[in-house]
């Protein structure tokens, strides 16, 4: 189908935008999280599902609205969030008792001329992960389950590309800096850079990336050592087999 206008796609260009999606959850408790009046008897948790920029940067300049499809047992399960103040998360607050898969649909701004994109998030209400991770969540008595994701726009339309990379109003000072309302490059354009360092509840940073690479390199080095030792063992066993075969041959003769 031809695009509804004379827009041209930028051949050979790919541009991505990062975002974070997930949920927080808290058990109802008279002191720490009292049940709001009117909450059904069987609801044991309050929770929030969200889509937002990394470190709460603005994503509304490319993401127009988000539709969350909740479990059928929840009244009005289809929730659409739009017209946000830039830099605030797309989110739905709810209460309930069970975990389920939430369908999340991202709609881009009209200039993108792209179809919406669907993905899924498992609503976590209970501590999850390794035993140590579960312990931390139990101590904090709250759950955070979030993922970093990147949307890749392949050969975007010109006008959309310009909107993605156009300069935004920024404060004084030089160099790349983080601003409420978007990550801004040194020349003032919007970029997809992620923060240099992590903060509690905001682990998506260069620092985390570096640590992950270090962890992978260490694992690779360990595997190389294990592999070398396995090769040695194999060689010794092959020698042994050869020797035994020769011995057997001697007996048989
Ligand atoms: C389960 N497959 O069996 C899941 C279903 C359903 C969660 C979880 C009800 C909320 C409401 C609610 O929490 N449903 O009535 O508003 O665990």
PDB file of C-alpha atoms and ligand atoms in Angstrom:
ATOM      1  CA  UNK A   1       0.000   0.000   0.000  1.00  0.00           C
ATOM      2  CA  UNK A   2       1.347   3.448  -0.935  1.00  0.00           C
ATOM      3  CA  UNK A   3       1.911   5.908   1.916  1.00  0.00           C
ATOM      4  CA  UNK A   4      -0.884   8.490   2.266  1.00  0.00           C
ATOM      5  CA  UNK A   5       1.422  11.312   1.197  1.00  0.00           C
ATOM      6  CA  UNK A   6       4.548  11.909  -0.860  1.00  0.00           C
ATOM      7  CA  UNK A   7       6.877  10.990   1.960  1.00  0.00           C
ATOM      8  CA  UNK A   8      10.100   9.210   1.084  1.00  0.00           C
ATOM      9  CA  UNK A   9      11.749   6.518   3.175  1.00  0.00           C
ATOM     10  CA  UNK A  10      15.422   7.147   3.973  1.00  0.00           C
ATOM     11  CA  UNK A  11      17.197   4.265   2.275  1.00  0.00           C
ATOM     12  CA  UNK A  12      19.826   2.472   4.316  1.00  0.00           C
ATOM     13  CA  UNK A  13      19.016   4.395   7.516  1.00  0.00           C
ATOM     14  CA  UNK A  14      18.099   2.758  10.803  1.00  0.00           C
ATOM     15  CA  UNK A  15      17.303   4.722  13.920  1.00  0.00           C
ATOM     16  CA  UNK A  16      16.288   3.351  17.293  1.00  0.00           C
ATOM     17  CA  UNK A  17      14.674   4.741  20.403  1.00  0.00           C
ATOM     18  CA  UNK A  18      15.063   3.059  23.802  1.00  0.00           C
ATOM     19  CA  UNK A  19      12.306   2.716  26.372  1.00  0.00           C
ATOM     20  CA  UNK A  20      11.506   0.770  29.510  1.00  0.00           C
ATOM     21  CA  UNK A  21       8.381  -1.244  30.303  1.00  0.00           C
ATOM     22  CA  UNK A  22       7.312  -3.236  33.315  1.00  0.00           C
ATOM     23  CA  UNK A  23       5.372  -3.163  36.546  1.00  0.00           C
ATOM     24  CA  UNK A  24       5.568  -2.326  40.215  1.00  0.00           C
ATOM     25  CA  UNK A  25       3.417  -4.098  42.817  1.00  0.00           C
ATOM     26  CA  UNK A  26       2.775  -3.842  46.533  1.00  0.00           C
ATOM     27  CA  UNK A  27       0.909  -6.135  48.909  1.00  0.00           C
ATOM     28  CA  UNK A  28      -1.971  -4.463  50.747  1.00  0.00           C
ATOM     29  CA  UNK A  29      -1.088  -3.893  54.391  1.00  0.00           C
ATOM     30  CA  UNK A  30      -2.946  -1.713  56.916  1.00  0.00           C
ATOM     31  CA  UNK A  31       0.195   0.311  57.715  1.00  0.00           C
ATOM     32  CA  UNK A  32       2.347   0.298  54.591  1.00  0.00           C
ATOM     33  CA  UNK A  33      -0.228   0.053  51.807  1.00  0.00           C
ATOM     34  CA  UNK A  34      -3.798   0.399  53.072  1.00  0.00           C
ATOM     35  CA  UNK A  35      -6.621  -0.749  50.819  1.00  0.00           C
ATOM     36  CA  UNK A  36      -8.511   2.157  49.294  1.00  0.00           C
ATOM     37  CA  UNK A  37     -12.212   2.133  50.246  1.00  0.00           C
ATOM     38  CA  UNK A  38     -14.290   0.106  47.812  1.00  0.00           C
ATOM     39  CA  UNK A  39     -11.484  -2.266  46.834  1.00  0.00           C
ATOM     40  CA  UNK A  40     -12.891  -5.788  46.396  1.00  0.00           C
ATOM     41  CA  UNK A  41     -12.348  -8.122  49.336  1.00  0.00           C
ATOM     42  CA  UNK A  42     -10.261 -10.619  47.335  1.00  0.00           C
ATOM     43  CA  UNK A  43      -7.795  -8.021  45.993  1.00  0.00           C
ATOM     44  CA  UNK A  44      -4.476  -8.422  47.751  1.00  0.00           C
ATOM     45  CA  UNK A  45      -2.151  -6.178  45.704  1.00  0.00           C
ATOM     46  CA  UNK A  46      -2.002  -2.748  44.125  1.00  0.00           C
ATOM     47  CA  UNK A  47       0.076  -2.578  40.973  1.00  0.00           C
ATOM     48  CA  UNK A  48       1.109  -0.311  38.123  1.00  0.00           C
ATOM     49  CA  UNK A  49       2.105  -1.295  34.606  1.00  0.00           C
ATOM     50  CA  UNK A  50       4.141   1.288  32.697  1.00  0.00           C
ATOM     51  CA  UNK A  51       5.959   2.277  29.515  1.00  0.00           C
ATOM     52  CA  UNK A  52       8.406   5.152  29.869  1.00  0.00           C
ATOM     53  CA  UNK A  53      11.706   6.600  28.731  1.00  0.00           C
ATOM     54  CA  UNK A  54      14.993   5.413  30.225  1.00  0.00           C
ATOM     55  CA  UNK A  55      15.494   7.445  33.415  1.00  0.00           C
ATOM     56  CA  UNK A  56      12.086   9.044  32.799  1.00  0.00           C
ATOM     57  CA  UNK A  57      13.176  10.908  29.683  1.00  0.00           C
ATOM     58  CA  UNK A  58      10.442  11.965  27.309  1.00  0.00           C
ATOM     59  CA  UNK A  59       9.251   9.506  24.650  1.00  0.00           C
ATOM     60  CA  UNK A  60       6.071  11.348  23.609  1.00  0.00           C
ATOM     61  CA  UNK A  61       7.900  12.935  20.662  1.00  0.00           C
ATOM     62  CA  UNK A  62       7.794   9.492  18.965  1.00  0.00           C
ATOM     63  CA  UNK A  63       5.280   7.453  20.991  1.00  0.00           C
ATOM     64  CA  UNK A  64       1.765   8.893  20.789  1.00  0.00           C
ATOM     65  CA  UNK A  65      -0.235   6.461  22.872  1.00  0.00           C
ATOM     66  CA  UNK A  66      -0.007   3.118  24.605  1.00  0.00           C
ATOM     67  CA  UNK A  67      -2.768   0.564  24.902  1.00  0.00           C
ATOM     68  CA  UNK A  68      -2.623  -1.940  27.757  1.00  0.00           C
ATOM     69  CA  UNK A  69      -4.772  -5.058  27.480  1.00  0.00           C
ATOM     70  CA  UNK A  70      -5.371  -6.417  30.976  1.00  0.00           C
ATOM     71  CA  UNK A  71      -6.865  -9.725  32.096  1.00  0.00           C
ATOM     72  CA  UNK A  72     -10.493 -10.281  31.083  1.00  0.00           C
ATOM     73  CA  UNK A  73     -11.489 -10.556  34.761  1.00  0.00           C
ATOM     74  CA  UNK A  74     -10.708  -6.839  35.186  1.00  0.00           C
ATOM     75  CA  UNK A  75     -13.412  -4.276  34.334  1.00  0.00           C
ATOM     76  CA  UNK A  76     -12.655  -2.404  31.070  1.00  0.00           C
ATOM     77  CA  UNK A  77      -9.538  -4.448  30.351  1.00  0.00           C
ATOM     78  CA  UNK A  78      -8.512  -2.313  27.369  1.00  0.00           C
ATOM     79  CA  UNK A  79      -6.882   0.852  28.700  1.00  0.00           C
ATOM     80  CA  UNK A  80      -5.531   3.513  26.364  1.00  0.00           C
ATOM     81  CA  UNK A  81      -3.204   6.193  27.662  1.00  0.00           C
ATOM     82  CA  UNK A  82      -2.413   9.276  25.610  1.00  0.00           C
ATOM     83  CA  UNK A  83      -1.963  13.058  25.737  1.00  0.00           C
ATOM     84  CA  UNK A  84       0.619  12.905  28.457  1.00  0.00           C
ATOM     85  CA  UNK A  85       2.719  15.704  29.848  1.00  0.00           C
ATOM     86  CA  UNK A  86       6.103  15.009  28.152  1.00  0.00           C
ATOM     87  CA  UNK A  87       8.356  12.978  30.412  1.00  0.00           C
ATOM     88  CA  UNK A  88       5.606  11.276  32.401  1.00  0.00           C
ATOM     89  CA  UNK A  89       5.111   7.518  32.045  1.00  0.00           C
ATOM     90  CA  UNK A  90       2.285   5.842  30.166  1.00  0.00           C
ATOM     91  CA  UNK A  91       0.803   3.837  33.026  1.00  0.00           C
ATOM     92  CA  UNK A  92      -2.233   2.042  34.420  1.00  0.00           C
ATOM     93  CA  UNK A  93      -2.858   1.587  38.134  1.00  0.00           C
ATOM     94  CA  UNK A  94      -4.980  -1.318  39.293  1.00  0.00           C
ATOM     95  CA  UNK A  95      -5.617  -3.709  42.154  1.00  0.00           C
ATOM     96  CA  UNK A  96      -6.082  -7.471  42.008  1.00  0.00           C
ATOM     97  CA  UNK A  97      -5.010 -10.868  43.223  1.00  0.00           C
ATOM     98  CA  UNK A  98      -3.316 -12.682  40.336  1.00  0.00           C
ATOM     99  CA  UNK A  99      -0.502 -12.457  37.828  1.00  0.00           C
ATOM    100  CA  UNK A 100      -1.126 -12.535  34.086  1.00  0.00           C
ATOM    101  CA  UNK A 101       0.292 -11.535  30.728  1.00  0.00           C
ATOM    102  CA  UNK A 102      -0.350  -7.901  29.748  1.00  0.00           C
ATOM    103  CA  UNK A 103      -0.471  -7.049  26.070  1.00  0.00           C
ATOM    104  CA  UNK A 104       1.114  -3.677  25.373  1.00  0.00           C
ATOM    105  CA  UNK A 105       0.617  -1.856  22.091  1.00  0.00           C
ATOM    106  CA  UNK A 106       2.748   1.181  21.217  1.00  0.00           C
ATOM    107  CA  UNK A 107       1.287   3.672  18.754  1.00  0.00           C
ATOM    108  CA  UNK A 108       3.688   6.073  17.105  1.00  0.00           C
ATOM    109  CA  UNK A 109       3.053   9.696  16.228  1.00  0.00           C
ATOM    110  CA  UNK A 110       1.127  10.053  12.930  1.00  0.00           C
ATOM    111  CA  UNK A 111       4.241  11.325  11.091  1.00  0.00           C
ATOM    112  CA  UNK A 112       5.885   7.915  11.605  1.00  0.00           C
ATOM    113  CA  UNK A 113       3.453   6.304   9.147  1.00  0.00           C
ATOM    114  CA  UNK A 114       4.222   3.026  10.909  1.00  0.00           C
ATOM    115  CA  UNK A 115       1.856   0.415  12.309  1.00  0.00           C
ATOM    116  CA  UNK A 116       1.613   0.023  16.080  1.00  0.00           C
ATOM    117  CA  UNK A 117       3.867  -2.529  17.737  1.00  0.00           C
ATOM    118  CA  UNK A 118       2.690  -5.161  20.208  1.00  0.00           C
ATOM    119  CA  UNK A 119       4.680  -6.838  22.947  1.00  0.00           C
ATOM    120  CA  UNK A 120       3.957  -8.560  26.254  1.00  0.00           C
ATOM    121  CA  UNK A 121       4.811  -8.130  29.896  1.00  0.00           C
ATOM    122  CA  UNK A 122       4.194 -10.703  32.614  1.00  0.00           C
ATOM    123  CA  UNK A 123       2.689  -8.869  35.582  1.00  0.00           C
ATOM    124  CA  UNK A 124       4.804  -9.801  38.607  1.00  0.00           C
ATOM    125  CA  UNK A 125       3.112  -9.515  41.997  1.00  0.00           C
ATOM    126  CA  UNK A 126       5.296 -11.955  43.930  1.00  0.00           C
ATOM    127  CA  UNK A 127       9.079 -11.965  44.473  1.00  0.00           C
ATOM    128  CA  UNK A 128      10.819 -13.608  41.520  1.00  0.00           C
ATOM    129  CA  UNK A 129      14.318 -14.390  40.227  1.00  0.00           C
ATOM    130  CA  UNK A 130      17.170 -15.966  42.173  1.00  0.00           C
ATOM    131  CA  UNK A 131      16.815 -16.688  45.905  1.00  0.00           C
ATOM    132  CA  UNK A 132      18.924 -13.599  46.708  1.00  0.00           C
ATOM    133  CA  UNK A 133      16.774 -11.397  44.456  1.00  0.00           C
ATOM    134  CA  UNK A 134      13.615 -12.770  46.039  1.00  0.00           C
ATOM    135  CA  UNK A 135      14.996 -11.955  49.503  1.00  0.00           C
ATOM    136  CA  UNK A 136      15.676  -8.319  48.534  1.00  0.00           C
ATOM    137  CA  UNK A 137      12.126  -7.966  47.189  1.00  0.00           C
ATOM    138  CA  UNK A 138      10.677  -9.514  50.360  1.00  0.00           C
ATOM    139  CA  UNK A 139      12.651  -7.043  52.489  1.00  0.00           C
ATOM    140  CA  UNK A 140      11.534  -4.089  50.370  1.00  0.00           C
ATOM    141  CA  UNK A 141       7.983  -5.488  50.383  1.00  0.00           C
ATOM    142  CA  UNK A 142       7.547  -4.179  46.871  1.00  0.00           C
ATOM    143  CA  UNK A 143       8.097  -5.628  43.423  1.00  0.00           C
ATOM    144  CA  UNK A 144       9.738  -4.032  40.420  1.00  0.00           C
ATOM    145  CA  UNK A 145       9.877  -5.956  37.162  1.00  0.00           C
ATOM    146  CA  UNK A 146      11.152  -3.932  34.239  1.00  0.00           C
ATOM    147  CA  UNK A 147      12.829  -4.451  30.871  1.00  0.00           C
ATOM    148  CA  UNK A 148      14.895  -2.248  28.603  1.00  0.00           C
ATOM    149  CA  UNK A 149      13.824  -2.363  24.975  1.00  0.00           C
ATOM    150  CA  UNK A 150      14.690  -0.589  21.743  1.00  0.00           C
ATOM    151  CA  UNK A 151      12.353   0.120  18.874  1.00  0.00           C
ATOM    152  CA  UNK A 152      14.205   0.131  15.574  1.00  0.00           C
ATOM    153  CA  UNK A 153      12.763   2.264  12.791  1.00  0.00           C
ATOM    154  CA  UNK A 154      14.091   0.777   9.577  1.00  0.00           C
ATOM    155  CA  UNK A 155      14.324   3.255   6.697  1.00  0.00           C
ATOM    156  CA  UNK A 156      12.092   5.800   8.455  1.00  0.00           C
ATOM    157  CA  UNK A 157      10.132   8.410   6.560  1.00  0.00           C
ATOM    158  CA  UNK A 158      12.009  11.687   6.170  1.00  0.00           C
ATOM    159  CA  UNK A 159       9.618  13.817   8.182  1.00  0.00           C
ATOM    160  CA  UNK A 160       9.598  11.312  11.064  1.00  0.00           C
ATOM    161  CA  UNK A 161      13.399  11.070  11.017  1.00  0.00           C
ATOM    162  CA  UNK A 162      13.587  14.864  11.279  1.00  0.00           C
ATOM    163  CA  UNK A 163      11.237  14.811  14.264  1.00  0.00           C
ATOM    164  CA  UNK A 164      13.281  12.076  15.934  1.00  0.00           C
ATOM    165  CA  UNK A 165      16.526  13.990  15.570  1.00  0.00           C
ATOM    166  CA  UNK A 166      15.380  17.599  15.708  1.00  0.00           C
ATOM    167  CA  UNK A 167      16.908  19.950  18.270  1.00  0.00           C
ATOM    168  CA  UNK A 168      15.008  20.521  21.478  1.00  0.00           C
ATOM    169  CA  UNK A 169      15.076  23.451  23.887  1.00  0.00           C
ATOM    170  CA  UNK A 170      17.846  22.898  26.394  1.00  0.00           C
ATOM    171  CA  UNK A 171      19.454  24.593  29.362  1.00  0.00           C
ATOM    172  CA  UNK A 172      22.915  26.129  29.594  1.00  0.00           C
ATOM    173  CA  UNK A 173      26.107  24.082  29.589  1.00  0.00           C
ATOM    174  CA  UNK A 174      28.122  22.078  27.106  1.00  0.00           C
ATOM    175  CA  UNK A 175      28.303  18.401  26.246  1.00  0.00           C
ATOM    176  CA  UNK A 176      25.735  15.671  26.312  1.00  0.00           C
ATOM    177  CA  UNK A 177      23.446  15.997  29.242  1.00  0.00           C
ATOM    178  CA  UNK A 178      20.326  14.496  30.558  1.00  0.00           C
ATOM    179  CA  UNK A 179      17.249  16.652  30.641  1.00  0.00           C
ATOM    180  CA  UNK A 180      13.708  16.065  31.721  1.00  0.00           C
ATOM    181  CA  UNK A 181      12.085  15.777  28.338  1.00  0.00           C
ATOM    182  CA  UNK A 182      14.747  13.892  26.443  1.00  0.00           C
ATOM    183  CA  UNK A 183      18.350  12.909  26.117  1.00  0.00           C
ATOM    184  CA  UNK A 184      20.079  15.713  24.283  1.00  0.00           C
ATOM    185  CA  UNK A 185      23.322  15.416  22.337  1.00  0.00           C
ATOM    186  CA  UNK A 186      26.161  17.934  22.380  1.00  0.00           C
ATOM    187  CA  UNK A 187      24.806  19.736  19.337  1.00  0.00           C
ATOM    188  CA  UNK A 188      21.326  19.929  20.811  1.00  0.00           C
ATOM    189  CA  UNK A 189      19.705  17.153  18.791  1.00  0.00           C
ATOM    190  CA  UNK A 190      17.661  14.369  20.308  1.00  0.00           C
ATOM    191  CA  UNK A 191      19.657  11.176  20.693  1.00  0.00           C
ATOM    192  CA  UNK A 192      19.089   7.672  21.977  1.00  0.00           C
ATOM    193  CA  UNK A 193      21.925   7.747  24.483  1.00  0.00           C
ATOM    194  CA  UNK A 194      21.425   5.987  27.768  1.00  0.00           C
ATOM    195  CA  UNK A 195      22.638   7.457  31.110  1.00  0.00           C
ATOM    196  CA  UNK A 196      26.280   6.957  32.106  1.00  0.00           C
ATOM    197  CA  UNK A 197      25.569   5.559  35.543  1.00  0.00           C
ATOM    198  CA  UNK A 198      22.788   3.671  37.283  1.00  0.00           C
ATOM    199  CA  UNK A 199      20.583   4.689  40.171  1.00  0.00           C
ATOM    200  CA  UNK A 200      18.389   2.500  42.371  1.00  0.00           C
ATOM    201  CA  UNK A 201      15.446   1.291  40.258  1.00  0.00           C
ATOM    202  CA  UNK A 202      17.126   2.717  37.128  1.00  0.00           C
ATOM    203  CA  UNK A 203      19.692   0.090  36.148  1.00  0.00           C
ATOM    204  CA  UNK A 204      19.770   0.815  32.409  1.00  0.00           C
ATOM    205  CA  UNK A 205      23.041   2.650  31.852  1.00  0.00           C
ATOM    206  CA  UNK A 206      26.473   2.510  30.223  1.00  0.00           C
ATOM    207  CA  UNK A 207      27.792   1.338  33.583  1.00  0.00           C
ATOM    208  CA  UNK A 208      25.442  -1.683  33.560  1.00  0.00           C
ATOM    209  CA  UNK A 209      26.379  -2.402  29.952  1.00  0.00           C
ATOM    210  CA  UNK A 210      30.087  -2.342  30.878  1.00  0.00           C
ATOM    211  CA  UNK A 211      29.521  -4.657  33.853  1.00  0.00           C
ATOM    212  CA  UNK A 212      27.535  -7.039  31.658  1.00  0.00           C
ATOM    213  CA  UNK A 213      30.319  -7.088  29.050  1.00  0.00           C
ATOM    214  CA  UNK A 214      32.871  -7.744  31.824  1.00  0.00           C
ATOM    215  CA  UNK A 215      30.715 -10.599  33.143  1.00  0.00           C
ATOM    216  CA  UNK A 216      30.475 -12.103  29.652  1.00  0.00           C
ATOM    217  CA  UNK A 217      34.245 -11.755  29.043  1.00  0.00           C
ATOM    218  CA  UNK A 218      34.979 -13.452  32.385  1.00  0.00           C
ATOM    219  CA  UNK A 219      32.537 -16.238  31.560  1.00  0.00           C
ATOM    220  CA  UNK A 220      34.173 -16.664  28.147  1.00  0.00           C
ATOM    221  CA  UNK A 221      37.660 -16.838  29.709  1.00  0.00           C
ATOM    222  CA  UNK A 222      36.394 -19.437  32.202  1.00  0.00           C
ATOM    223  CA  UNK A 223      34.854 -21.498  29.410  1.00  0.00           C
ATOM    224  CA  UNK A 224      38.120 -21.343  27.452  1.00  0.00           C
ATOM    225  CA  UNK A 225      39.993 -22.735  30.477  1.00  0.00           C
ATOM    226  CA  UNK A 226      37.347 -25.451  30.973  1.00  0.00           C
ATOM    227  CA  UNK A 227      37.467 -26.280  27.290  1.00  0.00           C
ATOM    228  CA  UNK A 228      41.268 -26.556  27.292  1.00  0.00           C
ATOM    229  CA  UNK A 229      41.124 -28.878  30.296  1.00  0.00           C
ATOM    230  CA  UNK A 230      38.396 -31.005  28.653  1.00  0.00           C
ATOM    231  CA  UNK A 231      40.564 -31.265  25.535  1.00  0.00           C
ATOM    232  CA  UNK A 232      43.483 -32.461  27.692  1.00  0.00           C
ATOM    233  CA  UNK A 233      41.250 -35.089  29.307  1.00  0.00           C
ATOM    234  CA  UNK A 234      40.004 -36.213  25.928  1.00  0.00           C
ATOM    235  CA  UNK A 235      43.546 -36.502  24.599  1.00  0.00           C
ATOM    236  CA  UNK A 236      44.607 -38.573  27.621  1.00  0.00           C
ATOM    237  CA  UNK A 237      41.575 -40.832  27.241  1.00  0.00           C
ATOM    238  CA  UNK A 238      42.261 -41.317  23.541  1.00  0.00           C
ATOM    239  CA  UNK A 239      45.865 -42.283  24.346  1.00  0.00           C
ATOM    240  CA  UNK A 240      44.577 -44.714  26.958  1.00  0.00           C
ATOM    241  CA  UNK A 241      42.103 -46.199  24.471  1.00  0.00           C
ATOM    242  CA  UNK A 242      44.847 -46.597  21.892  1.00  0.00           C
ATOM    243  CA  UNK A 243      47.066 -48.308  24.434  1.00  0.00           C
ATOM    244  CA  UNK A 244      44.269 -50.653  25.578  1.00  0.00           C
ATOM    245  CA  UNK A 245      43.394 -51.533  21.980  1.00  0.00           C
ATOM    246  CA  UNK A 246      47.020 -52.360  21.256  1.00  0.00           C
ATOM    247  CA  UNK A 247      47.146 -54.482  24.431  1.00  0.00           C
ATOM    248  CA  UNK A 248      43.955 -56.299  23.421  1.00  0.00           C
ATOM    249  CA  UNK A 249      45.363 -56.955  20.006  1.00  0.00           C
ATOM    250  CA  UNK A 250      48.497 -58.446  21.647  1.00  0.00           C
ATOM    251  CA  UNK A 251      46.355 -60.771  23.806  1.00  0.00           C
ATOM    252  CA  UNK A 252      44.246 -61.877  20.860  1.00  0.00           C
ATOM    253  CA  UNK A 253      47.248 -62.856  18.779  1.00  0.00           C
TER     254      UNK A 253
HETATM  255  C1  LIG B   1      -4.249 -16.776  37.526  1.00  0.00           C
HETATM  256  N1  LIG B   1      -4.219 -16.720  35.141  1.00  0.00           N
HETATM  257  O1  LIG B   1      -4.979 -17.758  37.518  1.00  0.00           O
HETATM  258  C2  LIG B   1      -4.232 -15.924  36.288  1.00  0.00           C
HETATM  259  C3  LIG B   1      -5.396 -15.016  36.297  1.00  0.00           C
HETATM  260  C4  LIG B   1      -6.333 -12.896  37.018  1.00  0.00           C
HETATM  261  C5  LIG B   1      -6.099 -11.697  37.799  1.00  0.00           C
HETATM  262  C6  LIG B   1      -5.139 -13.813  37.054  1.00  0.00           C
HETATM  263  C7  LIG B   1      -8.890  -9.653  39.151  1.00  0.00           C
HETATM  264  C8  LIG B   1      -8.907  -8.189  39.307  1.00  0.00           C
HETATM  265  C9  LIG B   1     -10.316  -7.617  39.292  1.00  0.00           C
HETATM  266  C10 LIG B   1      -7.487 -10.190  39.035  1.00  0.00           C
HETATM  267  O2  LIG B   1      -6.571  -9.896  39.763  1.00  0.00           O
HETATM  268  N2  LIG B   1      -7.320 -11.036  38.015  1.00  0.00           N
HETATM  269  O3  LIG B   1     -11.255  -8.349  39.573  1.00  0.00           O
HETATM  270  O4  LIG B   1     -10.402  -6.409  39.058  1.00  0.00           O
HETATM  271  O5  LIG B   1      -3.507 -16.501  38.451  1.00  0.00           O
END
